Short mmCIF file of N, CA and C and ligand atoms in Angstrom, two decimals:
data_model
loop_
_atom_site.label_atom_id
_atom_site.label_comp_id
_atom_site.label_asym_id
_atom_site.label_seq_id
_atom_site.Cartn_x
_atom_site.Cartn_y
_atom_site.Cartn_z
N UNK F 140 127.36 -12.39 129.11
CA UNK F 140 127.61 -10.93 129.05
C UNK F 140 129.07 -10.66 129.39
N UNK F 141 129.85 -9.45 128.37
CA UNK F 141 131.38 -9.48 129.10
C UNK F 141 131.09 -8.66 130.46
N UNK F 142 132.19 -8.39 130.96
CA UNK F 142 132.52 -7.95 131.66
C UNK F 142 134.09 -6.79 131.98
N UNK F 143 134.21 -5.95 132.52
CA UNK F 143 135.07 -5.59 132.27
C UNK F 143 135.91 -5.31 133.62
N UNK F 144 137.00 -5.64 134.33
CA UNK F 144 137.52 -5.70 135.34
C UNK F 144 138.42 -4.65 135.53
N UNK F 145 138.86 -3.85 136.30
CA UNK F 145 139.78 -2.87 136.52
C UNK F 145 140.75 -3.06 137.98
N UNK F 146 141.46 -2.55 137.53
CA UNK F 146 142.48 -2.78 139.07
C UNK F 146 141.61 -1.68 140.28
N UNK F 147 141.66 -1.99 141.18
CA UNK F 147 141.22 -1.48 142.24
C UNK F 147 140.45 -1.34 142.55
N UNK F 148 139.35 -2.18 141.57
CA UNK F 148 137.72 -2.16 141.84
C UNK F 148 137.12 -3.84 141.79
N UNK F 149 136.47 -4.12 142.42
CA UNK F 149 136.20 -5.47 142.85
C UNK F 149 135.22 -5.56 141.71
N UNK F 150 133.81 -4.97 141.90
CA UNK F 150 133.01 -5.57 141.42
C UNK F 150 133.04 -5.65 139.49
N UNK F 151 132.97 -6.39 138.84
CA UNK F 151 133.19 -6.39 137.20
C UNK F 151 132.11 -4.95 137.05
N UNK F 152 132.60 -4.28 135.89
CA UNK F 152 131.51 -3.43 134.87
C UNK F 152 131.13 -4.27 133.92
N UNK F 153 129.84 -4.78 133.76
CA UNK F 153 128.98 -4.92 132.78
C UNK F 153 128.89 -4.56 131.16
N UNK F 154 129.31 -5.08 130.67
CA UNK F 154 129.86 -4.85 129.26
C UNK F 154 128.87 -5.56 128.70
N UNK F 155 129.30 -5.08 126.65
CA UNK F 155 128.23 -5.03 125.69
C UNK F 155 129.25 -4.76 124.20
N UNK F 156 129.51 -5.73 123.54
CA UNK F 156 129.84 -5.40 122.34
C UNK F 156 129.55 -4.32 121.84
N UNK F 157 127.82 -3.91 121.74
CA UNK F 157 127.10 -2.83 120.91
C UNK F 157 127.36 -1.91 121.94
N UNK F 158 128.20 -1.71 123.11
CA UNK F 158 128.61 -0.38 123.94
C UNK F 158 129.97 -0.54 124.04
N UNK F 159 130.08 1.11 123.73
CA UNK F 159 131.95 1.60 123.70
C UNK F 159 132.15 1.30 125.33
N UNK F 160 133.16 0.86 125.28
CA UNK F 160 134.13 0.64 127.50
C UNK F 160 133.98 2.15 127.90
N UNK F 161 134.07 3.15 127.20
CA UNK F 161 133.82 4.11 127.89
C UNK F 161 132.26 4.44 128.59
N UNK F 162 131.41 3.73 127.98
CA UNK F 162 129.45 4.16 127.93
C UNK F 162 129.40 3.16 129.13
N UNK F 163 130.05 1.94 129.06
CA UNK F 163 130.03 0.76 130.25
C UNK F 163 130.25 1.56 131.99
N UNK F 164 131.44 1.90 131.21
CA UNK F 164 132.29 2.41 132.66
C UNK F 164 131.39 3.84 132.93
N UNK F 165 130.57 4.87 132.42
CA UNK F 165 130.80 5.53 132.59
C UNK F 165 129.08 4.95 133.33
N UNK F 166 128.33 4.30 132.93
CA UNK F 166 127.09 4.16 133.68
C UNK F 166 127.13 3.50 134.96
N UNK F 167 128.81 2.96 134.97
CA UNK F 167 128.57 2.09 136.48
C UNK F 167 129.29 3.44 137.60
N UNK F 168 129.76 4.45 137.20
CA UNK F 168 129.93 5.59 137.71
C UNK F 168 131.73 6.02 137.96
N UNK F 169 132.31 5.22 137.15
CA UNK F 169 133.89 4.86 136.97
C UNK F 169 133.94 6.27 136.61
N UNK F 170 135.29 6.44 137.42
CA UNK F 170 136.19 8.06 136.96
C UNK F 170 137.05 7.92 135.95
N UNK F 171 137.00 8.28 134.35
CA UNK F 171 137.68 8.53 133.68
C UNK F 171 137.17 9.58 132.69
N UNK F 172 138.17 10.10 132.05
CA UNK F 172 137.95 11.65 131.13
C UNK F 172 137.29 11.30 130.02
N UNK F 173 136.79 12.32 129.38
CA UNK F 173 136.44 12.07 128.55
C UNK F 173 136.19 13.54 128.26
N UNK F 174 137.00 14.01 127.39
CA UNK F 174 136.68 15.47 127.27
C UNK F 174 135.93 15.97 125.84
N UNK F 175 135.84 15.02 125.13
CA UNK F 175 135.38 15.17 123.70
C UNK F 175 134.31 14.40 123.56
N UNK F 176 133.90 13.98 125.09
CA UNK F 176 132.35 13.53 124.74
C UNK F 176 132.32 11.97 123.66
N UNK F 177 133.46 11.05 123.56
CA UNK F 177 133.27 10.18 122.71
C UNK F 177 133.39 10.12 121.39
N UNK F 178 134.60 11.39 120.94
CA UNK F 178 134.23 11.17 119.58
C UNK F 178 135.47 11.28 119.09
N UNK F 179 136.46 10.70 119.80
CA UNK F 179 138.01 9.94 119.42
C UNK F 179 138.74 11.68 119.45
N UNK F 180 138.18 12.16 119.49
CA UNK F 180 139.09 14.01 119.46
C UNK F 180 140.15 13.99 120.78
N UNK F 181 139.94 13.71 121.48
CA UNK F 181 140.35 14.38 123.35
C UNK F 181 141.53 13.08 123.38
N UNK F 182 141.33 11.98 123.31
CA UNK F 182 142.27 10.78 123.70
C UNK F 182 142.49 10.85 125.39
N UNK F 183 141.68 11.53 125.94
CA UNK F 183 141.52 11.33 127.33
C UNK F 183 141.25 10.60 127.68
N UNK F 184 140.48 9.52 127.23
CA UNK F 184 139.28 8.26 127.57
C UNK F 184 140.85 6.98 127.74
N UNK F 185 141.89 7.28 127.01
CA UNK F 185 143.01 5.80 126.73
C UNK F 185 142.73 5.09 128.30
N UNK F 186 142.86 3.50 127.54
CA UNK F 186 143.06 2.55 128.79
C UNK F 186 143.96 1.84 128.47
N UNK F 187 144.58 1.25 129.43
CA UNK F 187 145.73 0.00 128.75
C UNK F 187 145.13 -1.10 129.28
N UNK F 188 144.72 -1.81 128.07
CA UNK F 188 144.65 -3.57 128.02
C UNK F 188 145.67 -4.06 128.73
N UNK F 189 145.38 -4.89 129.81
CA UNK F 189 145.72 -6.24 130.54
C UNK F 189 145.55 -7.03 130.09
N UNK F 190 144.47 -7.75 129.99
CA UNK F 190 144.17 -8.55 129.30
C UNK F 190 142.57 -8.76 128.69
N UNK F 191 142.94 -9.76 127.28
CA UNK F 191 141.78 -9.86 126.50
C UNK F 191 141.68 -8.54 125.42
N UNK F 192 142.76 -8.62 125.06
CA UNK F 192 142.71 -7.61 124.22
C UNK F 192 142.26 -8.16 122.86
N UNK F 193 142.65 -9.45 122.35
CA UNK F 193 141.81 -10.21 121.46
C UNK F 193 140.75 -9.88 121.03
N UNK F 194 139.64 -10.01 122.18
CA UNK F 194 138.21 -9.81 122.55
C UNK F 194 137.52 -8.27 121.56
N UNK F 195 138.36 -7.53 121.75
CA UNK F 195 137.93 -6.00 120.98
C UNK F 195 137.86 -5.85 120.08
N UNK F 196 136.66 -4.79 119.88
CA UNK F 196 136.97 -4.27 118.07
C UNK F 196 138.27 -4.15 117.63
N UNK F 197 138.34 -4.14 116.19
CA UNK F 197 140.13 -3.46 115.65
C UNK F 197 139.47 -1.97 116.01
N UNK F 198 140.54 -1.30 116.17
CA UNK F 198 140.84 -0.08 116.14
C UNK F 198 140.56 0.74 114.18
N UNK F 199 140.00 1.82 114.54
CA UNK F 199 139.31 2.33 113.05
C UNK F 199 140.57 3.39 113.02
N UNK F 200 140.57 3.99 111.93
CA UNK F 200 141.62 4.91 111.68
C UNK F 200 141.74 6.09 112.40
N UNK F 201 140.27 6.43 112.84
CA UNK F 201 140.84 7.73 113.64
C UNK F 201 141.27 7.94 114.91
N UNK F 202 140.97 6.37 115.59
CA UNK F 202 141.63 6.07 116.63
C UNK F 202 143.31 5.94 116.60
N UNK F 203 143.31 4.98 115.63
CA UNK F 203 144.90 4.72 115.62
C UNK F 203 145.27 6.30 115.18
N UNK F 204 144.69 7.27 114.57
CA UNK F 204 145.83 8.83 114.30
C UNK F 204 145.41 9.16 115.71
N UNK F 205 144.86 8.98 116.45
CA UNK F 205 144.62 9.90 117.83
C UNK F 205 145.81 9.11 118.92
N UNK F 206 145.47 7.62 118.49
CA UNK F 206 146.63 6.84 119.66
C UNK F 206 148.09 7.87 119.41
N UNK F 207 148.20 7.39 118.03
CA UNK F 207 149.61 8.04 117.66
C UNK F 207 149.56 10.06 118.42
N UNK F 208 148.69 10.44 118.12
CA UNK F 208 149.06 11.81 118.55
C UNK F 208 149.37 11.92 120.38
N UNK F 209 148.47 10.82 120.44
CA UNK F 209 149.09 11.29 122.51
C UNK F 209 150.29 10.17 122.20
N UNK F 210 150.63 9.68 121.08
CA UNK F 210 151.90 8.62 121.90
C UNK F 210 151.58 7.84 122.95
N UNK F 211 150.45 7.11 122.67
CA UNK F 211 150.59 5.93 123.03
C UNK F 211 151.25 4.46 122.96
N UNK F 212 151.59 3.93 123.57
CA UNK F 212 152.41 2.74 123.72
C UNK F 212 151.35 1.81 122.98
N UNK F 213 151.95 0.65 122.80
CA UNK F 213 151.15 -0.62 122.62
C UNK F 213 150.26 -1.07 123.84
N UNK F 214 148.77 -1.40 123.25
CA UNK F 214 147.98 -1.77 124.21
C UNK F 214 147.42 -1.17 124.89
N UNK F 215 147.48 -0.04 124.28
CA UNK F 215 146.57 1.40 124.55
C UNK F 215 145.33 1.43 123.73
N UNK F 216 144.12 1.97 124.34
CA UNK F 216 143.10 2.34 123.38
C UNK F 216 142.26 3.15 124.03
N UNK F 217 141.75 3.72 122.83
CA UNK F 217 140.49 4.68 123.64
C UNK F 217 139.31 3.84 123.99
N UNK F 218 138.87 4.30 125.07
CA UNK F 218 137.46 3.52 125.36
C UNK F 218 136.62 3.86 124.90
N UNK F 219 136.45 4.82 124.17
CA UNK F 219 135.25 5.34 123.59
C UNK F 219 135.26 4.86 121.89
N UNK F 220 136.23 4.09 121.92
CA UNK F 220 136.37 3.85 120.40
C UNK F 220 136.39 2.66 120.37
N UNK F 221 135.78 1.72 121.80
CA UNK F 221 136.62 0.30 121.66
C UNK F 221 135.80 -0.27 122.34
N UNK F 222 135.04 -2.15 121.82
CA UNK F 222 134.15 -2.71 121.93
C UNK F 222 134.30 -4.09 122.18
N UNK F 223 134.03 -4.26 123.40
CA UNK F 223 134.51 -5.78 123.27
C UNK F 223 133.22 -6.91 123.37
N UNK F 224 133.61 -7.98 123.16
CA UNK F 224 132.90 -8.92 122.66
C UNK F 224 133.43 -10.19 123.87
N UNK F 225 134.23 -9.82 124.73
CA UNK F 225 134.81 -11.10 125.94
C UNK F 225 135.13 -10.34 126.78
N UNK F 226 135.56 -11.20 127.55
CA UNK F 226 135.95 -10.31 129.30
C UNK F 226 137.35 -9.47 128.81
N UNK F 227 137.62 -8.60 129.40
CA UNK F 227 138.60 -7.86 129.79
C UNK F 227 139.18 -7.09 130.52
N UNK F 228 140.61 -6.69 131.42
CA UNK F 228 141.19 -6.76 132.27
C UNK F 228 141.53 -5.56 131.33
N UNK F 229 141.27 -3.75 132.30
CA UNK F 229 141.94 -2.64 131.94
C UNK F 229 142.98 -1.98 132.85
N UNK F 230 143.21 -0.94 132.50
CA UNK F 230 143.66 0.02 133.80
C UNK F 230 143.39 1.61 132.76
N UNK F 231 142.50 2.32 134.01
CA UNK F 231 141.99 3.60 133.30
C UNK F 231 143.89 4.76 133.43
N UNK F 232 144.14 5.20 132.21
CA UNK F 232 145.02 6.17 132.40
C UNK F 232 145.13 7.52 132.77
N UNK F 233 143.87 7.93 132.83
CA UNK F 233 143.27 9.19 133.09
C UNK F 233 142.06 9.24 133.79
N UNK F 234 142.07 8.35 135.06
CA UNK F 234 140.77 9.01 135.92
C UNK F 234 140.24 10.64 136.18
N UNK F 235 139.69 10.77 136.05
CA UNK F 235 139.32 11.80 136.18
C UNK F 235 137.70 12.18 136.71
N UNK F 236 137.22 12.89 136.05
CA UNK F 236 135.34 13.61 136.10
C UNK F 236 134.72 12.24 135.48
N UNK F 237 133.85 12.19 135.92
CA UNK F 237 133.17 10.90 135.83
C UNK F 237 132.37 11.50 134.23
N UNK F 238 132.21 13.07 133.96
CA UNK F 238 131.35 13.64 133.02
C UNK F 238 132.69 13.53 131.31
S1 FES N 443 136.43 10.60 125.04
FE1 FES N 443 137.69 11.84 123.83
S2 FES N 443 138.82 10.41 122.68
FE2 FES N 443 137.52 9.16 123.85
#
């Protein structure tokens, strides 16, 4: 099973290819935004890959026009748009409401 590691939190989140990093994080009770509810609109959800970025879905088009609209850097992605399949090492950019 992956796993997904964050800075400042010990224990791994429990990951799932067939679950977006945002659905992972958000059942183990992790603070990050999500204002559009998962549906690539808000770009609140962005995390930056540490590592294992390999491991992830590609990015679909409406992610990459949403990366581009907040100006995101490289190695940015939304979690709600993004699936991994191996361990990976994030950092949430927008903690926030756990809702
Ligand atoms: S939750 Fe809004 S873009 Fe991911």
């Amino acid at each position: 099973v992956p796993v997904i590691r964050l800075a400042g939190r010990e224990a791994p989140v429990p990951a799932s290819p067939a679950i977006s990093i945002l659905v992972s994080l958000q059942r183990e009770g992790v603070r990050i935004e999500s204002l559009c509810g998962g549906r690539a609109m808000c770009g609140r959800c962005a995390v930056r890959i540490v590592a294992g970025g390999d491991l992830l879905s590609v990015p679909r088009q409406r992610e990459l026009d949403r990366l581009r609209e907040i100006g995101a850097t490289d190695g940015v992605r939304l979690a709600c748009q993004t699936f991994p399949r191996g361990d990976v090492r994030i950092e949430i950019v927008n903690p926030g409401s756990t809702s």
